[in-house]
Amino acid sequence: MKLELKNITKSFGEKRVLNGVSFTAYSGKAFGLLGRNGAGKTTSIRILMNVFPSDGGEIFIDGSPIDYSRIKIGYLPEERGLYPKKKIIDQLIYFAKLNGLKTNDAVKAVDFWLDRLNMTEHRNKRLDTLSKGNQQKIQLITALAHNPDIIILDEPFSGLDPVNAMLLKDIVKEQIALGKILLFSSHQMSYIEEFCDSIAILSEGKAVLTGELNDIKRNYIRDKLVIRSSKLDEISKEFSCNSLTDNDELIIHLASPEEKQAVMKKLTEKYDIDEIKVFEPSLNDIFVEYAGGKENETV
């Protein structure tokens, strides 16, 4: 299954929030939707979920306009939207039925996910008796119980301790293996790098960078070298444009990518080098470069 957003536009009053946003996500893969606050992520998600219409552009599934009567979407919001004073099992069944399940099927699905998330013992408790992390797990069940085709996870690891974060990672991998389309929206770049094959970075309502993450990294300008050596102090003095990483590696900034081979040869001949390689940017580096702009209210 292929999900396409094409040239989506949206304004609220005189404020243009989305200005021709386009990206493509595939089943069996995770897609990262990134951007600073106010970049247009939340508006894009709400349009995809049919919460409100776009002003222009279209959404396609496998080349045809999306049919919301046939395509099921599961959504884990950044801000929890459950009822704190209500019994957990009652509201989970309620949300599952809202998403199209019959009562018996809803009970079976909810109980399956309570067990999968080690939450069965809390089945009959009120939500506000749980920790923040466990509330996040209950909210996750509302996104998964109805077996959606598209799963949207907005800051899914928020509030989770390392054990529960690992459990969520396993579930994410399971859903990808089942052929679901997973959309991540997060400021935690390490999780995006771990799971996402492709990304879109939004800035001021535009998709300023889209594509497969590996291709984006390979096409990044290759004008830096990373060096591990016992002679970093001496090397650093010779190359004035450099920086030291947290891993005690020296990054040398070249005047141009064409200098790469010559500088590598010079270093290996002159110094005791343990490792030398071309610098590959992290997703955080790429995000900082492309996201840009000023932070605005979340839209």
Short mmCIF file of C-alpha atoms in Angstrom, two decimals:
data_model
loop_
_atom_site.label_atom_id
_atom_site.label_comp_id
_atom_site.label_asym_id
_atom_site.label_seq_id
_atom_site.Cartn_x
_atom_site.Cartn_y
_atom_site.Cartn_z
CA MET A 1 0.00 0.00 0.00
CA LYS A 2 1.25 3.45 -0.90
CA LEU A 3 0.08 6.63 0.86
CA GLU A 4 0.62 9.91 -0.97
CA LEU A 5 -0.03 13.46 0.15
CA LYS A 6 0.18 15.73 -2.89
CA ASN A 7 0.43 19.51 -2.74
CA ILE A 8 -1.60 19.88 0.47
CA THR A 9 -2.42 23.48 1.37
CA LYS A 10 -4.22 24.89 4.39
CA SER A 11 -4.87 28.33 5.82
CA PHE A 12 -6.53 29.45 9.02
CA GLY A 13 -7.81 32.93 8.34
CA GLU A 14 -4.94 34.87 6.81
CA LYS A 15 -2.32 32.48 8.19
CA ARG A 16 -1.00 30.02 5.60
CA VAL A 17 -0.09 26.89 7.55
CA LEU A 18 0.62 24.39 4.76
CA ASN A 19 1.98 25.46 1.42
CA GLY A 20 2.05 22.52 -0.98
CA VAL A 21 3.17 19.69 1.34
CA SER A 22 3.87 16.41 -0.45
CA PHE A 23 5.32 13.12 0.74
CA THR A 24 4.92 9.37 0.18
CA ALA A 25 4.85 6.52 2.71
CA TYR A 26 4.71 2.78 2.08
CA SER A 27 3.28 -0.21 3.91
CA GLY A 28 5.79 -2.30 5.80
CA LYS A 29 7.94 0.76 6.42
CA ALA A 30 8.09 3.61 8.92
CA PHE A 31 8.02 7.24 7.80
CA GLY A 32 9.27 10.16 9.89
CA LEU A 33 7.39 13.45 9.74
CA LEU A 34 9.69 16.05 11.29
CA GLY A 35 9.71 19.76 11.93
CA ARG A 36 9.93 22.38 14.63
CA ASN A 37 6.87 23.58 16.52
CA GLY A 38 4.60 25.42 14.11
CA ALA A 39 6.09 23.79 11.00
CA GLY A 40 2.78 22.18 10.02
CA LYS A 41 3.13 18.59 11.28
CA THR A 42 -0.05 18.55 13.37
CA THR A 43 -2.11 20.17 10.61
CA SER A 44 -0.80 17.62 8.10
CA ILE A 45 -1.73 14.77 10.44
CA ARG A 46 -5.23 16.16 11.06
CA ILE A 47 -5.85 16.52 7.33
CA LEU A 48 -4.62 12.97 6.75
CA MET A 49 -7.01 11.75 9.47
CA ASN A 50 -9.89 13.69 7.90
CA VAL A 51 -10.38 15.79 11.04
CA PHE A 52 -10.79 18.77 8.72
CA PRO A 53 -10.28 19.21 4.97
CA SER A 54 -7.35 20.78 3.21
CA ASP A 55 -7.81 23.89 1.08
CA GLY A 56 -6.06 22.21 -1.81
CA GLY A 57 -4.20 19.08 -2.81
CA GLU A 58 -5.15 15.42 -2.54
CA ILE A 59 -4.46 12.27 -0.52
CA PHE A 60 -4.12 8.97 -2.38
CA ILE A 61 -3.93 5.30 -1.47
CA ASP A 62 -2.35 3.24 -4.24
CA GLY A 63 -3.07 5.98 -6.75
CA SER A 64 -6.75 6.49 -5.89
CA PRO A 65 -8.28 9.13 -3.59
CA ILE A 66 -8.32 7.83 -0.03
CA ASP A 67 -11.60 6.18 1.01
CA TYR A 68 -12.01 6.70 4.76
CA SER A 69 -14.80 4.11 4.87
CA ARG A 70 -12.25 1.44 3.95
CA ILE A 71 -8.91 2.70 5.31
CA LYS A 72 -8.55 2.52 9.10
CA ILE A 73 -6.25 4.95 10.88
CA GLY A 74 -4.86 4.62 14.40
CA TYR A 75 -3.55 7.73 16.15
CA LEU A 76 -1.45 8.14 19.28
CA PRO A 77 -1.50 11.88 20.08
CA GLU A 78 1.30 13.67 21.87
CA GLU A 79 -1.21 14.98 24.42
CA ARG A 80 -3.26 12.19 25.99
CA GLY A 81 -6.96 12.37 25.19
CA LEU A 82 -8.54 9.78 27.48
CA TYR A 83 -10.82 10.27 30.47
CA PRO A 84 -8.82 10.27 33.73
CA LYS A 85 -11.75 9.44 36.02
CA LYS A 86 -13.19 6.61 33.91
CA LYS A 87 -12.48 2.88 34.19
CA ILE A 88 -9.79 1.87 31.69
CA ILE A 89 -11.58 -1.14 30.20
CA ASP A 90 -14.80 0.81 29.61
CA GLN A 91 -13.18 3.60 27.66
CA LEU A 92 -10.89 1.30 25.68
CA ILE A 93 -13.91 -0.69 24.51
CA TYR A 94 -15.73 2.56 23.78
CA PHE A 95 -12.92 3.84 21.53
CA ALA A 96 -12.56 0.47 19.81
CA LYS A 97 -16.27 0.53 18.97
CA LEU A 98 -15.97 4.10 17.70
CA ASN A 99 -13.34 2.74 15.33
CA GLY A 100 -15.71 0.15 13.92
CA LEU A 101 -15.41 -2.95 16.10
CA LYS A 102 -18.43 -4.83 17.44
CA THR A 103 -18.61 -5.21 21.21
CA ASN A 104 -17.32 -8.78 21.40
CA ASP A 105 -14.48 -8.05 18.99
CA ALA A 106 -13.64 -4.86 20.88
CA VAL A 107 -13.37 -6.74 24.19
CA LYS A 108 -11.12 -9.40 22.64
CA ALA A 109 -8.87 -6.83 20.96
CA VAL A 110 -8.57 -4.66 24.07
CA ASP A 111 -7.77 -7.64 26.30
CA PHE A 112 -5.16 -8.82 23.81
CA TRP A 113 -3.38 -5.45 23.91
CA LEU A 114 -3.69 -5.11 27.68
CA ASP A 115 -1.88 -8.43 27.95
CA ARG A 116 0.66 -7.53 25.25
CA LEU A 117 1.53 -4.33 27.12
CA ASN A 118 1.58 -5.99 30.55
CA MET A 119 -1.40 -3.90 31.65
CA THR A 120 -4.05 -6.57 32.38
CA GLU A 121 -3.85 -5.98 36.14
CA HIS A 122 -4.95 -2.37 35.56
CA ARG A 123 -7.97 -3.35 33.44
CA ASN A 124 -10.60 -2.19 35.94
CA LYS A 125 -8.74 0.78 37.40
CA ARG A 126 -9.30 4.46 36.70
CA LEU A 127 -6.82 6.00 34.30
CA ASP A 128 -5.65 8.65 36.78
CA THR A 129 -4.36 5.96 39.14
CA LEU A 130 -1.64 5.01 36.66
CA SER A 131 1.82 6.45 36.13
CA LYS A 132 2.48 8.70 33.14
CA GLY A 133 4.20 5.88 31.27
CA ASN A 134 1.35 3.44 31.86
CA GLN A 135 -1.17 6.05 30.75
CA GLN A 136 0.82 6.31 27.54
CA LYS A 137 0.51 2.55 27.06
CA ILE A 138 -3.26 2.71 27.56
CA GLN A 139 -3.45 5.52 25.01
CA LEU A 140 -1.45 3.35 22.61
CA ILE A 141 -4.11 0.65 22.83
CA THR A 142 -6.70 3.08 21.43
CA ALA A 143 -4.45 3.48 18.38
CA LEU A 144 -3.95 -0.25 17.80
CA ALA A 145 -7.01 -2.18 19.01
CA HIS A 146 -9.02 -1.77 15.79
CA ASN A 147 -6.13 -3.12 13.64
CA PRO A 148 -5.57 0.04 11.57
CA ASP A 149 -3.94 0.19 8.14
CA ILE A 150 -2.15 3.45 8.94
CA ILE A 151 -0.68 4.08 12.40
CA ILE A 152 0.32 7.61 13.39
CA LEU A 153 2.52 7.92 16.46
CA ASP A 154 3.15 11.42 17.79
CA GLU A 155 5.99 11.43 20.37
CA PRO A 156 5.24 7.78 21.22
CA PHE A 157 8.15 7.30 23.64
CA SER A 158 7.22 10.26 25.84
CA GLY A 159 7.12 9.26 29.50
CA LEU A 160 8.28 5.68 28.94
CA ASP A 161 11.06 4.18 31.02
CA PRO A 162 13.74 2.10 29.22
CA VAL A 163 11.90 -1.20 29.78
CA ASN A 164 8.61 0.10 28.37
CA ALA A 165 10.45 1.91 25.57
CA MET A 166 11.92 -1.45 24.55
CA LEU A 167 8.46 -3.01 24.64
CA LEU A 168 7.11 -0.26 22.39
CA LYS A 169 10.04 -0.75 20.00
CA ASP A 170 9.11 -4.43 19.70
CA ILE A 171 5.49 -3.54 18.97
CA VAL A 172 6.51 -1.00 16.35
CA LYS A 173 8.66 -3.62 14.62
CA GLU A 174 5.77 -6.11 14.74
CA GLN A 175 3.39 -3.62 13.13
CA ILE A 176 5.90 -2.83 10.39
CA ALA A 177 6.33 -6.58 9.75
CA LEU A 178 2.54 -6.88 9.43
CA GLY A 179 2.66 -4.43 6.53
CA LYS A 180 1.20 -1.37 8.25
CA ILE A 181 2.12 2.17 7.27
CA LEU A 182 3.72 3.82 10.31
CA LEU A 183 4.07 7.58 10.56
CA PHE A 184 6.30 8.89 13.32
CA SER A 185 6.26 12.49 14.46
CA SER A 186 8.94 13.12 17.06
CA HIS A 187 11.71 15.42 18.18
CA GLN A 188 13.69 12.40 19.42
CA MET A 189 15.86 11.87 16.37
CA SER A 190 17.44 8.65 17.63
CA TYR A 191 14.08 6.86 17.40
CA ILE A 192 13.41 8.23 13.92
CA GLU A 193 16.81 7.02 12.76
CA GLU A 194 16.23 3.61 14.31
CA PHE A 195 12.87 2.95 12.67
CA CYS A 196 12.27 5.20 9.68
CA ASP A 197 13.25 4.37 6.12
CA SER A 198 12.08 7.72 4.78
CA ILE A 199 11.47 11.19 6.20
CA ALA A 200 9.96 14.55 5.41
CA ILE A 201 11.19 17.68 7.16
CA LEU A 202 8.66 20.49 7.29
CA SER A 203 9.61 24.12 7.73
CA GLU A 204 7.15 27.02 7.66
CA GLY A 205 4.48 24.89 6.00
CA LYS A 206 6.68 23.40 3.28
CA ALA A 207 8.36 20.01 2.91
CA VAL A 208 11.93 21.24 2.57
CA LEU A 209 13.48 17.76 2.47
CA THR A 210 11.91 14.40 1.61
CA GLY A 211 13.24 10.99 0.66
CA GLU A 212 14.89 7.85 1.92
CA LEU A 213 17.11 8.58 4.91
CA ASN A 214 20.05 6.54 3.61
CA ASP A 215 19.98 8.39 0.28
CA ILE A 216 19.77 11.75 2.05
CA LYS A 217 22.84 10.90 4.11
CA ARG A 218 24.79 9.63 1.09
CA ASN A 219 24.01 12.77 -0.88
CA TYR A 220 25.11 15.03 1.96
CA ILE A 221 28.18 17.05 1.01
CA ARG A 222 31.19 14.89 1.89
CA ASP A 223 33.61 17.58 3.00
CA LYS A 224 34.46 16.37 6.51
CA LEU A 225 36.71 13.59 7.81
CA VAL A 226 36.42 11.79 11.15
CA ILE A 227 39.71 10.69 12.75
CA ARG A 228 40.57 8.52 15.74
CA SER A 229 44.21 8.69 16.75
CA SER A 230 46.53 9.08 19.71
CA LYS A 231 47.89 12.18 17.92
CA LEU A 232 44.71 14.27 17.84
CA ASP A 233 46.38 17.28 19.47
CA GLU A 234 49.07 17.40 16.80
CA ILE A 235 46.58 16.86 13.99
CA SER A 236 44.29 19.52 15.41
CA LYS A 237 47.11 22.10 15.36
CA GLU A 238 47.84 21.36 11.69
CA PHE A 239 44.21 21.70 10.63
CA SER A 240 42.72 24.87 12.05
CA CYS A 241 39.15 24.14 10.90
CA ASN A 242 38.21 21.19 13.08
CA SER A 243 36.13 20.10 16.06
CA LEU A 244 36.26 17.35 18.68
CA THR A 245 33.28 15.03 19.20
CA ASP A 246 32.02 13.52 22.44
CA ASN A 247 33.62 10.23 21.37
CA ASP A 248 37.12 11.75 21.28
CA GLU A 249 37.13 11.85 17.51
CA LEU A 250 38.45 14.77 15.52
CA ILE A 251 36.35 16.16 12.68
CA ILE A 252 38.36 17.97 10.00
CA HIS A 253 36.47 20.36 7.76
CA LEU A 254 37.86 20.34 4.21
CA ALA A 255 37.83 23.27 1.84
CA SER A 256 36.09 21.02 -0.71
CA PRO A 257 35.15 17.33 -1.09
CA GLU A 258 37.85 16.98 -3.76
CA GLU A 259 40.53 17.30 -1.06
CA LYS A 260 39.36 14.16 0.67
CA GLN A 261 41.75 11.58 -0.79
CA ALA A 262 44.80 13.79 -0.58
CA VAL A 263 44.18 14.73 3.05
CA MET A 264 43.51 11.11 4.03
CA LYS A 265 46.78 10.03 2.37
CA LYS A 266 48.71 12.81 4.09
CA LEU A 267 47.31 11.95 7.52
CA THR A 268 47.96 8.21 7.28
CA GLU A 269 51.52 8.79 6.10
CA LYS A 270 52.35 11.39 8.75
CA TYR A 271 50.48 10.20 11.87
CA ASP A 272 49.56 7.02 13.71
CA ILE A 273 45.90 6.77 12.66
CA ASP A 274 43.53 4.27 14.25
CA GLU A 275 40.58 5.13 12.02
CA ILE A 276 39.77 7.66 9.33
CA LYS A 277 36.49 7.93 7.48
CA VAL A 278 34.20 10.38 5.75
CA PHE A 279 31.83 12.07 8.17
CA GLU A 280 28.21 10.92 7.86
CA PRO A 281 25.73 13.36 9.37
CA SER A 282 23.24 12.21 11.96
CA LEU A 283 19.56 12.91 11.45
CA ASN A 284 19.90 15.55 14.16
CA ASP A 285 22.56 17.32 12.05
CA ILE A 286 20.30 17.20 8.99
CA PHE A 287 17.27 18.37 10.96
CA VAL A 288 19.10 21.39 12.39
CA GLU A 289 20.27 22.37 8.90
CA TYR A 290 16.92 22.04 7.14
CA ALA A 291 14.27 22.75 9.78
CA GLY A 292 15.40 26.33 10.37
CA GLY A 293 12.86 29.08 10.84
CA LYS A 294 11.35 30.43 14.04
CA GLU A 295 9.26 28.41 16.44
CA ASN A 296 5.61 29.36 16.36
CA GLU A 297 2.44 28.14 18.00
CA THR A 298 1.82 24.46 17.29
CA VAL A 299 -0.38 23.95 14.22
#
